């Protein structure tokens, strides 16, 4: 290639190619864990001469700006012959500005040819047709539960993708589909969203949604009124049957029998069935074996507890919704959102409830709310739900998690394999006990309070940089809080 040809090729280099080169270097320099935690879900958005790095959350945006933005600028300048200016925004800022995803987007995972992680759905969704909306409300569907308001991430992205595929009436559908996972992590949201989308995609199709409790009570009433045939016809004429919390029928012999025959009739007729449960079908030991076997015969999708990044994303989405309702700027201090994400790990409902409490108290002033003020507002709620955790319990739990002895955490050993778990245990003691720093130090082999303070600060920093540490802390907090 001639010099002029090479220059022309560089001049025409798309922004995506420049971003790919930048990410390759960043991943090497930052390490896979740090890169994955903060830049792994970022994407590049290009519109005309404007190029913007879109971080998954505002917290991720702030971390990138503090720790990586200067280096990103250097690498971008080295690789972009057009000298285009690079901007940085959170995904919520892009959505608020009305940028609904029409421009090309390149995710950093393209730099290493791995599948792109799930991101927030930001395409504008058409309003549900009035007839479908009335039908949905009559069935008890909640309009706030849509795919547009569902925040996806590693813990739920497979279930999210399956739900969208079912809702589009695509071929190759596994039957039945069972979504299972802990209470409060999005199963009902996903089922509602699937129902709304399916009704919109095919208005002529019949979609039936009901909880397992409603299935049971309606069936019992049909038995009493001698209307069982009408009950059977109503369900078996559905093109898509959605049943929430199917574990509720376990132990109810007649209800299980009816559900089994309904399931068989629909599947054999090529109609679709989607259910949710709090456990995998093979763990529903109280359920009749042949019904359990048929639930396992389709596609079983687990929904795991949300990780820290996903919880932060959920908070930002919820804050955006509350801001739209209250007409204030959707903003909060990163340390406040981080506190909520670290404290409310057991359920997304509890996480959203804590944010609701703060907004109810301070409204549009939430952007100015300090961490101390947020903790003071939520303290009564925390004290009600917090079980008594002692330093001794923390030491035993951490030692077990890291395959150590409790004595190791108190010892003088400074090997990294012991020192890091010790720092984690000190951080946990500071977060979830009322012990002072000197008191915590004494319980860790008579260490000085400055040693505890260093440990707390070190773990705070590592939580943001090291995905493995963040996961360990999530697991330990759940164990300690029961």
Short mmCIF file of C-alpha atoms in Angstrom, two decimals:
data_model
loop_
_atom_site.label_atom_id
_atom_site.label_comp_id
_atom_site.label_asym_id
_atom_site.label_seq_id
_atom_site.Cartn_x
_atom_site.Cartn_y
_atom_site.Cartn_z
CA UNK A 1 0.00 0.00 0.00
CA UNK A 2 1.35 3.46 -0.86
CA UNK A 3 1.88 6.11 1.79
CA UNK A 4 -1.14 8.03 0.51
CA UNK A 5 -3.28 4.86 0.59
CA UNK A 6 -2.20 4.05 4.13
CA UNK A 7 -2.96 7.57 5.29
CA UNK A 8 -6.37 7.39 3.65
CA UNK A 9 -7.13 4.10 5.35
CA UNK A 10 -6.18 5.54 8.75
CA UNK A 11 -8.18 8.69 8.11
CA UNK A 12 -11.22 6.56 7.52
CA UNK A 13 -10.66 4.40 10.62
CA UNK A 14 -14.01 4.01 12.40
CA UNK A 15 -14.27 5.04 16.03
CA UNK A 16 -15.04 1.42 16.93
CA UNK A 17 -11.63 0.26 15.71
CA UNK A 18 -9.90 2.98 17.74
CA UNK A 19 -11.89 1.98 20.83
CA UNK A 20 -11.02 -1.68 20.33
CA UNK A 21 -7.29 -0.88 20.32
CA UNK A 22 -7.71 1.33 23.38
CA UNK A 23 -9.52 -1.44 25.28
CA UNK A 24 -6.88 -4.03 24.42
CA UNK A 25 -4.23 -1.89 26.09
CA UNK A 26 -6.44 -0.98 29.06
CA UNK A 27 -7.32 -4.60 29.77
CA UNK A 28 -3.61 -5.45 29.84
CA UNK A 29 -2.71 -2.47 32.05
CA UNK A 30 -5.64 -2.61 34.49
CA UNK A 31 -5.96 -6.38 34.69
CA UNK A 32 -8.99 -8.45 33.73
CA UNK A 33 -10.81 -8.08 37.07
CA UNK A 34 -10.60 -4.28 37.24
CA UNK A 35 -11.30 -3.85 33.53
CA UNK A 36 -14.30 -6.17 33.73
CA UNK A 37 -15.75 -4.44 36.80
CA UNK A 38 -15.62 -0.88 35.49
CA UNK A 39 -15.13 -0.90 31.72
CA UNK A 40 -16.49 -4.33 30.86
CA UNK A 41 -20.04 -3.02 30.42
CA UNK A 42 -19.11 0.34 28.92
CA UNK A 43 -19.75 0.96 25.22
CA UNK A 44 -18.79 3.49 22.58
CA UNK A 45 -21.52 5.61 21.04
CA UNK A 46 -20.86 7.56 17.85
CA UNK A 47 -23.08 10.26 16.36
CA UNK A 48 -21.58 12.36 13.58
CA UNK A 49 -18.37 13.89 14.88
CA UNK A 50 -19.35 13.21 18.50
CA UNK A 51 -17.88 10.12 20.19
CA UNK A 52 -18.84 9.13 23.73
CA UNK A 53 -17.85 6.36 26.12
CA UNK A 54 -21.06 5.25 27.83
CA UNK A 55 -20.50 3.72 31.28
CA UNK A 56 -23.08 1.24 32.59
CA UNK A 57 -23.79 3.31 35.73
CA UNK A 58 -23.00 6.71 37.16
CA UNK A 59 -20.76 5.07 39.74
CA UNK A 60 -18.79 3.34 36.97
CA UNK A 61 -18.57 6.67 35.12
CA UNK A 62 -17.12 8.38 38.21
CA UNK A 63 -14.58 5.59 38.74
CA UNK A 64 -13.48 5.75 35.10
CA UNK A 65 -13.11 9.52 35.30
CA UNK A 66 -10.98 9.32 38.47
CA UNK A 67 -8.84 6.30 37.67
CA UNK A 68 -8.67 5.71 33.92
CA UNK A 69 -9.87 8.73 31.97
CA UNK A 70 -6.48 10.37 31.49
CA UNK A 71 -4.99 7.11 30.19
CA UNK A 72 -8.02 6.53 27.94
CA UNK A 73 -7.47 10.01 26.49
CA UNK A 74 -3.81 9.27 25.79
CA UNK A 75 -4.55 5.98 24.06
CA UNK A 76 -7.42 7.48 22.09
CA UNK A 77 -5.22 10.34 20.85
CA UNK A 78 -2.48 7.88 19.82
CA UNK A 79 -4.86 5.71 17.78
CA UNK A 80 -7.33 8.23 16.32
CA UNK A 81 -5.86 10.03 13.26
CA UNK A 82 -8.94 12.28 13.08
CA UNK A 83 -8.30 13.70 16.55
CA UNK A 84 -11.94 13.34 17.56
CA UNK A 85 -12.91 14.54 21.02
CA UNK A 86 -13.97 11.78 23.40
CA UNK A 87 -16.72 12.35 25.99
CA UNK A 88 -17.79 10.25 29.00
CA UNK A 89 -21.35 9.75 30.22
CA UNK A 90 -23.38 7.20 32.13
CA UNK A 91 -26.02 5.22 30.29
CA UNK A 92 -28.71 6.99 32.30
CA UNK A 93 -27.42 10.38 31.13
CA UNK A 94 -27.60 9.21 27.54
CA UNK A 95 -31.16 7.98 28.01
CA UNK A 96 -32.21 11.19 29.74
CA UNK A 97 -30.83 13.21 26.82
CA UNK A 98 -33.02 11.23 24.46
CA UNK A 99 -30.28 9.22 22.80
CA UNK A 100 -32.20 5.98 22.37
CA UNK A 101 -29.59 3.81 20.79
CA UNK A 102 -29.83 4.65 17.07
CA UNK A 103 -26.10 5.35 16.70
CA UNK A 104 -23.50 2.56 16.33
CA UNK A 105 -22.29 1.10 19.59
CA UNK A 106 -19.08 -0.86 20.16
CA UNK A 107 -18.59 -2.64 23.47
CA UNK A 108 -15.07 -3.09 24.85
CA UNK A 109 -15.50 -6.84 24.81
CA UNK A 110 -15.03 -6.56 21.06
CA UNK A 111 -11.38 -6.00 21.91
CA UNK A 112 -10.99 -9.65 22.87
CA UNK A 113 -13.71 -11.31 20.77
CA UNK A 114 -15.81 -12.35 23.77
CA UNK A 115 -19.62 -12.07 23.79
CA UNK A 116 -20.73 -8.61 24.82
CA UNK A 117 -22.27 -8.50 28.31
CA UNK A 118 -25.92 -7.63 28.67
CA UNK A 119 -26.68 -3.93 28.93
CA UNK A 120 -29.70 -1.86 29.78
CA UNK A 121 -32.44 -1.91 27.16
CA UNK A 122 -32.68 1.69 25.93
CA UNK A 123 -34.80 1.46 22.79
CA UNK A 124 -38.08 3.34 23.06
CA UNK A 125 -40.96 0.91 23.59
CA UNK A 126 -44.30 1.55 21.92
CA UNK A 127 -47.32 1.89 24.18
CA UNK A 128 -49.25 -1.31 24.78
CA UNK A 129 -52.43 -1.41 22.73
CA UNK A 130 -55.48 -0.32 24.78
CA UNK A 131 -57.24 -3.70 24.46
CA UNK A 132 -54.11 -5.57 25.55
CA UNK A 133 -53.61 -3.10 28.40
CA UNK A 134 -57.13 -3.70 29.68
CA UNK A 135 -56.65 -7.46 29.35
CA UNK A 136 -53.36 -7.28 31.24
CA UNK A 137 -54.77 -5.23 34.08
CA UNK A 138 -57.70 -7.62 34.45
CA UNK A 139 -55.21 -10.46 34.85
CA UNK A 140 -53.27 -8.56 37.50
CA UNK A 141 -50.27 -7.60 35.36
CA UNK A 142 -48.35 -4.57 36.60
CA UNK A 143 -47.54 -1.99 33.94
CA UNK A 144 -44.35 -0.86 35.70
CA UNK A 145 -42.88 -4.32 35.10
CA UNK A 146 -41.67 -4.19 31.50
CA UNK A 147 -38.53 -5.18 29.62
CA UNK A 148 -37.74 -1.49 29.39
CA UNK A 149 -37.52 -1.19 33.18
CA UNK A 150 -35.72 -4.50 33.73
CA UNK A 151 -32.01 -4.08 34.46
CA UNK A 152 -29.98 -7.04 33.24
CA UNK A 153 -26.50 -8.22 34.15
CA UNK A 154 -24.50 -11.41 34.68
CA UNK A 155 -26.90 -12.69 37.34
CA UNK A 156 -29.97 -12.66 35.09
CA UNK A 157 -28.89 -12.07 31.48
CA UNK A 158 -29.63 -15.62 30.26
CA UNK A 159 -33.13 -15.58 31.76
CA UNK A 160 -33.66 -12.09 30.29
CA UNK A 161 -32.64 -13.26 26.80
CA UNK A 162 -34.90 -16.32 27.03
CA UNK A 163 -37.86 -14.22 28.18
CA UNK A 164 -37.44 -11.82 25.25
CA UNK A 165 -37.27 -14.74 22.83
CA UNK A 166 -40.45 -16.30 24.20
CA UNK A 167 -42.22 -12.93 24.09
CA UNK A 168 -41.38 -12.56 20.40
CA UNK A 169 -43.10 -15.89 19.65
CA UNK A 170 -39.88 -17.14 18.05
CA UNK A 171 -39.59 -20.68 16.77
CA UNK A 172 -37.34 -23.16 18.53
CA UNK A 173 -39.05 -22.49 21.85
CA UNK A 174 -38.34 -24.88 24.73
CA UNK A 175 -41.51 -25.95 26.50
CA UNK A 176 -42.08 -25.35 29.35
CA UNK A 177 -39.68 -22.63 30.50
CA UNK A 178 -39.06 -22.33 34.24
CA UNK A 179 -37.37 -19.27 35.77
CA UNK A 180 -36.18 -19.91 39.31
CA UNK A 181 -34.27 -17.95 41.90
CA UNK A 182 -34.39 -16.31 45.35
CA UNK A 183 -37.24 -14.12 46.49
CA UNK A 184 -37.03 -10.53 45.28
CA UNK A 185 -34.62 -10.80 42.34
CA UNK A 186 -36.90 -10.18 39.36
CA UNK A 187 -38.84 -13.33 38.48
CA UNK A 188 -42.24 -11.65 38.69
CA UNK A 189 -40.89 -8.60 36.85
CA UNK A 190 -39.63 -10.84 34.05
CA UNK A 191 -42.91 -12.76 33.78
CA UNK A 192 -44.96 -9.54 33.66
CA UNK A 193 -42.63 -8.06 31.05
CA UNK A 194 -42.91 -11.22 28.96
CA UNK A 195 -46.71 -11.04 29.09
CA UNK A 196 -46.88 -7.38 28.03
CA UNK A 197 -44.42 -7.90 25.18
CA UNK A 198 -46.15 -11.06 23.94
CA UNK A 199 -49.56 -9.33 23.86
CA UNK A 200 -48.08 -6.44 21.93
CA UNK A 201 -46.19 -8.63 19.46
CA UNK A 202 -49.21 -10.81 18.64
CA UNK A 203 -52.50 -9.13 19.67
CA UNK A 204 -54.51 -12.00 18.20
CA UNK A 205 -52.85 -14.56 20.49
CA UNK A 206 -54.37 -15.37 23.87
CA UNK A 207 -52.02 -14.73 26.80
CA UNK A 208 -53.09 -15.87 30.28
CA UNK A 209 -51.15 -14.79 33.39
CA UNK A 210 -51.94 -15.85 36.94
CA UNK A 211 -50.18 -16.68 40.18
CA UNK A 212 -50.11 -20.27 41.41
CA UNK A 213 -52.20 -19.14 44.37
CA UNK A 214 -54.86 -17.77 42.03
CA UNK A 215 -54.67 -20.98 39.97
CA UNK A 216 -55.36 -22.93 43.17
CA UNK A 217 -58.22 -20.80 44.49
CA UNK A 218 -59.91 -20.60 41.08
CA UNK A 219 -59.63 -24.37 40.63
CA UNK A 220 -61.05 -25.04 44.11
CA UNK A 221 -63.99 -22.72 43.42
CA UNK A 222 -64.59 -24.45 40.07
CA UNK A 223 -64.73 -27.80 41.91
CA UNK A 224 -67.24 -26.41 44.42
CA UNK A 225 -69.39 -24.87 41.68
CA UNK A 226 -69.07 -27.93 39.43
CA UNK A 227 -67.48 -25.75 36.75
CA UNK A 228 -64.23 -27.65 36.26
CA UNK A 229 -64.72 -28.04 32.50
CA UNK A 230 -65.03 -24.27 32.07
CA UNK A 231 -61.86 -23.85 34.14
CA UNK A 232 -60.01 -26.38 31.97
CA UNK A 233 -61.20 -24.78 28.72
CA UNK A 234 -60.23 -21.31 29.87
CA UNK A 235 -56.60 -22.31 30.48
CA UNK A 236 -56.17 -24.84 27.69
CA UNK A 237 -57.27 -22.34 25.05
CA UNK A 238 -54.36 -20.08 25.97
CA UNK A 239 -51.60 -19.65 23.38
CA UNK A 240 -49.24 -18.66 26.19
CA UNK A 241 -49.84 -19.59 29.84
CA UNK A 242 -47.76 -17.84 32.51
CA UNK A 243 -47.85 -19.05 36.12
CA UNK A 244 -45.94 -17.22 38.86
CA UNK A 245 -44.65 -18.96 42.02
CA UNK A 246 -45.53 -22.50 40.92
CA UNK A 247 -43.92 -23.86 44.11
CA UNK A 248 -47.12 -22.74 45.88
CA UNK A 249 -48.98 -25.83 44.57
CA UNK A 250 -46.51 -28.26 46.20
CA UNK A 251 -48.35 -30.54 48.62
CA UNK A 252 -51.80 -29.73 47.13
CA UNK A 253 -52.70 -33.06 45.50
CA UNK A 254 -55.72 -32.12 43.37
CA UNK A 255 -54.22 -28.79 42.29
CA UNK A 256 -50.99 -30.49 41.22
CA UNK A 257 -53.00 -33.07 39.28
CA UNK A 258 -54.87 -30.36 37.40
CA UNK A 259 -51.72 -28.36 36.72
CA UNK A 260 -50.01 -31.49 35.40
CA UNK A 261 -52.80 -32.24 32.92
CA UNK A 262 -53.01 -28.58 31.89
CA UNK A 263 -49.27 -28.54 31.25
CA UNK A 264 -49.39 -31.76 29.20
CA UNK A 265 -52.39 -30.57 27.13
CA UNK A 266 -50.77 -27.23 26.26
CA UNK A 267 -47.33 -28.62 25.44
CA UNK A 268 -48.73 -31.42 23.27
CA UNK A 269 -50.85 -28.86 21.41
CA UNK A 270 -47.80 -26.71 20.68
CA UNK A 271 -48.86 -23.94 23.04
CA UNK A 272 -46.36 -22.25 25.32
CA UNK A 273 -45.97 -22.40 29.08
CA UNK A 274 -43.69 -20.31 31.29
CA UNK A 275 -43.49 -20.65 35.08
CA UNK A 276 -41.47 -19.23 37.96
CA UNK A 277 -40.39 -20.91 41.20
CA UNK A 278 -38.23 -20.08 44.19
CA UNK A 279 -36.07 -23.17 43.57
CA UNK A 280 -34.99 -25.34 40.68
CA UNK A 281 -37.65 -27.99 39.85
CA UNK A 282 -35.38 -30.81 41.05
CA UNK A 283 -35.33 -29.16 44.50
CA UNK A 284 -39.14 -29.00 44.80
CA UNK A 285 -39.22 -32.22 46.81
CA UNK A 286 -42.79 -31.62 48.06
CA UNK A 287 -44.07 -31.59 44.47
CA UNK A 288 -45.54 -34.68 42.82
CA UNK A 289 -42.69 -36.46 40.95
CA UNK A 290 -44.27 -36.58 37.48
CA UNK A 291 -45.15 -32.88 37.59
CA UNK A 292 -41.63 -32.08 38.76
CA UNK A 293 -40.25 -34.24 35.93
CA UNK A 294 -42.24 -32.35 33.29
CA UNK A 295 -41.09 -29.00 34.67
CA UNK A 296 -37.51 -30.20 34.26
CA UNK A 297 -38.13 -31.41 30.71
CA UNK A 298 -38.12 -27.96 29.14
CA UNK A 299 -35.67 -25.12 29.77
CA UNK A 300 -34.72 -24.26 33.36
CA UNK A 301 -33.21 -20.76 33.79
CA UNK A 302 -31.69 -19.72 37.09
CA UNK A 303 -31.69 -16.11 38.30
CA UNK A 304 -28.85 -15.50 40.74
CA UNK A 305 -28.67 -12.79 43.43
CA UNK A 306 -27.67 -9.47 41.85
CA UNK A 307 -23.98 -8.62 42.04
CA UNK A 308 -22.76 -5.21 43.15
CA UNK A 309 -22.63 -3.66 39.67
CA UNK A 310 -26.14 -4.88 38.89
CA UNK A 311 -27.44 -3.50 42.21
CA UNK A 312 -25.90 -0.11 41.35
CA UNK A 313 -27.55 -0.23 37.94
CA UNK A 314 -30.91 -1.07 39.52
CA UNK A 315 -30.56 1.89 41.89
CA UNK A 316 -29.83 4.26 39.04
CA UNK A 317 -32.79 2.98 37.03
CA UNK A 318 -35.08 3.31 40.06
CA UNK A 319 -33.75 6.79 40.79
CA UNK A 320 -34.48 7.80 37.20
CA UNK A 321 -38.07 6.54 37.54
CA UNK A 322 -38.61 8.33 40.86
CA UNK A 323 -37.09 11.52 39.44
CA UNK A 324 -39.46 11.42 36.48
CA UNK A 325 -42.40 11.08 38.84
CA UNK A 326 -41.20 13.82 41.18
CA UNK A 327 -39.70 16.07 38.47
CA UNK A 328 -36.22 16.38 39.95
CA UNK A 329 -32.73 15.67 38.59
CA UNK A 330 -31.94 11.93 38.88
CA UNK A 331 -28.70 12.21 40.82
CA UNK A 332 -27.26 10.98 44.11
CA UNK A 333 -23.79 10.91 45.61
CA UNK A 334 -21.80 7.81 44.60
CA UNK A 335 -21.03 6.95 48.24
CA UNK A 336 -24.77 6.91 49.04
CA UNK A 337 -25.56 4.54 46.18
CA UNK A 338 -22.57 2.39 47.09
CA UNK A 339 -23.78 2.18 50.70
CA UNK A 340 -27.22 1.03 49.53
CA UNK A 341 -25.73 -1.51 47.11
CA UNK A 342 -23.42 -2.91 49.81
CA UNK A 343 -26.00 -2.96 52.59
CA UNK A 344 -29.11 -4.30 50.82
CA UNK A 345 -27.85 -7.47 49.17
CA UNK A 346 -30.63 -9.93 50.00
CA UNK A 347 -33.42 -8.64 47.77
CA UNK A 348 -33.91 -6.10 45.01
CA UNK A 349 -37.23 -5.19 46.64
CA UNK A 350 -35.42 -4.22 49.86
CA UNK A 351 -32.84 -2.30 47.82
CA UNK A 352 -35.51 -0.31 46.00
CA UNK A 353 -37.44 0.15 49.24
CA UNK A 354 -34.42 1.79 50.88
CA UNK A 355 -34.10 4.23 47.97
CA UNK A 356 -37.85 4.92 48.15
CA UNK A 357 -37.43 5.78 51.84
CA UNK A 358 -34.65 8.29 51.12
CA UNK A 359 -36.57 9.96 48.29
CA UNK A 360 -39.73 10.10 50.40
CA UNK A 361 -37.81 11.94 53.12
CA UNK A 362 -35.75 14.37 51.05
CA UNK A 363 -37.31 14.36 47.56
CA UNK A 364 -35.35 16.38 45.02
CA UNK A 365 -32.66 17.11 47.60
CA UNK A 366 -31.37 13.55 47.34
CA UNK A 367 -28.49 14.82 45.17
CA UNK A 368 -27.19 16.71 48.24
CA UNK A 369 -27.84 13.89 50.72
CA UNK A 370 -24.62 12.84 52.49
CA UNK A 371 -23.74 9.30 53.48
CA UNK A 372 -24.15 10.09 57.20
CA UNK A 373 -27.61 11.56 56.56
CA UNK A 374 -28.66 8.55 54.50
CA UNK A 375 -27.49 6.16 57.21
CA UNK A 376 -29.35 8.17 59.87
CA UNK A 377 -32.60 8.05 57.86
CA UNK A 378 -32.33 4.30 57.28
CA UNK A 379 -31.04 3.37 60.75
CA UNK A 380 -34.46 2.38 62.20
CA UNK A 381 -35.06 0.13 59.19
CA UNK A 382 -31.59 -1.39 59.48
CA UNK A 383 -31.90 -2.08 63.18
CA UNK A 384 -35.20 -3.92 62.71
CA UNK A 385 -33.84 -6.31 60.09
CA UNK A 386 -30.25 -6.70 61.30
CA UNK A 387 -29.53 -9.80 63.30
CA UNK A 388 -26.92 -9.46 66.02
CA UNK A 389 -23.53 -10.12 64.44
CA UNK A 390 -20.42 -10.35 66.60
CA UNK A 391 -16.76 -10.02 65.72
CA UNK A 392 -16.33 -13.67 66.67
CA UNK A 393 -19.05 -14.70 64.19
CA UNK A 394 -17.36 -12.63 61.50
CA UNK A 395 -13.99 -14.24 62.14
CA UNK A 396 -15.43 -17.76 62.03
CA UNK A 397 -17.39 -17.07 58.82
CA UNK A 398 -14.45 -15.43 57.04
CA UNK A 399 -12.05 -18.18 58.13
CA UNK A 400 -14.43 -20.85 56.82
CA UNK A 401 -14.93 -18.98 53.53
CA UNK A 402 -11.18 -18.74 52.89
CA UNK A 403 -10.40 -22.24 54.23
CA UNK A 404 -8.40 -20.86 57.18
CA UNK A 405 -8.51 -21.30 60.93
CA UNK A 406 -9.98 -18.56 63.07
CA UNK A 407 -6.64 -18.42 64.90
CA UNK A 408 -4.95 -17.43 61.61
CA UNK A 409 -6.91 -14.16 61.53
CA UNK A 410 -5.73 -13.28 65.03
CA UNK A 411 -2.14 -14.41 64.50
CA UNK A 412 0.89 -12.37 63.43
CA UNK A 413 1.07 -14.10 60.05
CA UNK A 414 1.47 -11.59 57.24
CA UNK A 415 1.28 -13.87 54.21
CA UNK A 416 -1.16 -12.47 51.64
CA UNK A 417 -3.34 -15.60 51.92
CA UNK A 418 -4.00 -14.63 55.55
CA UNK A 419 -3.58 -10.83 55.50
CA UNK A 420 -6.27 -10.19 52.87
CA UNK A 421 -8.97 -12.29 54.61
CA UNK A 422 -8.01 -10.56 57.87
CA UNK A 423 -8.58 -7.17 56.23
CA UNK A 424 -11.93 -8.38 54.88
CA UNK A 425 -12.94 -9.50 58.38
CA UNK A 426 -11.94 -6.11 59.83
CA UNK A 427 -13.96 -4.31 57.14
CA UNK A 428 -16.99 -6.46 57.93
CA UNK A 429 -16.58 -5.80 61.66
CA UNK A 430 -16.55 -2.06 61.01
CA UNK A 431 -19.59 -2.24 58.71
CA UNK A 432 -21.98 -4.49 60.62
CA UNK A 433 -21.03 -4.24 64.29
CA UNK A 434 -21.07 -1.30 66.67
CA UNK A 435 -17.49 -1.94 67.82
CA UNK A 436 -15.00 0.93 67.69
CA UNK A 437 -11.77 0.69 65.71
CA UNK A 438 -9.61 0.16 68.84
CA UNK A 439 -12.00 -2.54 70.08
CA UNK A 440 -11.92 -4.31 66.69
CA UNK A 441 -8.11 -4.12 66.73
CA UNK A 442 -7.98 -5.75 70.18
CA UNK A 443 -10.16 -8.62 68.95
CA UNK A 444 -7.76 -9.21 66.06
CA UNK A 445 -4.76 -10.08 68.19
CA UNK A 446 -4.28 -6.72 69.91
CA UNK A 447 -3.69 -4.70 66.77
CA UNK A 448 -3.65 -0.90 66.75
CA UNK A 449 -6.71 1.03 65.55
CA UNK A 450 -4.65 2.47 62.68
CA UNK A 451 -4.15 -1.06 61.37
CA UNK A 452 -7.93 -1.56 61.33
CA UNK A 453 -8.44 1.81 59.62
CA UNK A 454 -5.89 0.85 56.95
CA UNK A 455 -7.66 -2.47 56.41
CA UNK A 456 -11.05 -0.76 56.05
CA UNK A 457 -9.72 1.74 53.52
CA UNK A 458 -7.86 -0.96 51.60
CA UNK A 459 -10.95 -3.16 51.24
CA UNK A 460 -13.06 -0.13 50.24
CA UNK A 461 -10.61 0.49 47.40
CA UNK A 462 -10.37 -3.17 46.40
CA UNK A 463 -14.16 -3.57 46.26
CA UNK A 464 -14.16 -1.13 43.36
CA UNK A 465 -11.14 -2.66 41.62
CA UNK A 466 -11.21 -6.39 42.27
CA UNK A 467 -14.32 -8.33 41.19
CA UNK A 468 -13.27 -11.38 43.25
CA UNK A 469 -13.10 -9.36 46.48
CA UNK A 470 -16.48 -7.76 45.70
CA UNK A 471 -18.02 -11.23 45.19
CA UNK A 472 -16.46 -12.55 48.41
CA UNK A 473 -17.91 -9.65 50.38
CA UNK A 474 -21.35 -10.19 48.84
CA UNK A 475 -21.31 -13.85 49.86
CA UNK A 476 -20.02 -13.11 53.36
CA UNK A 477 -22.59 -10.38 54.00
CA UNK A 478 -25.41 -12.71 52.97
CA UNK A 479 -24.10 -15.46 55.25
CA UNK A 480 -23.69 -13.15 58.23
CA UNK A 481 -27.09 -11.52 57.81
CA UNK A 482 -28.78 -14.89 57.56
#
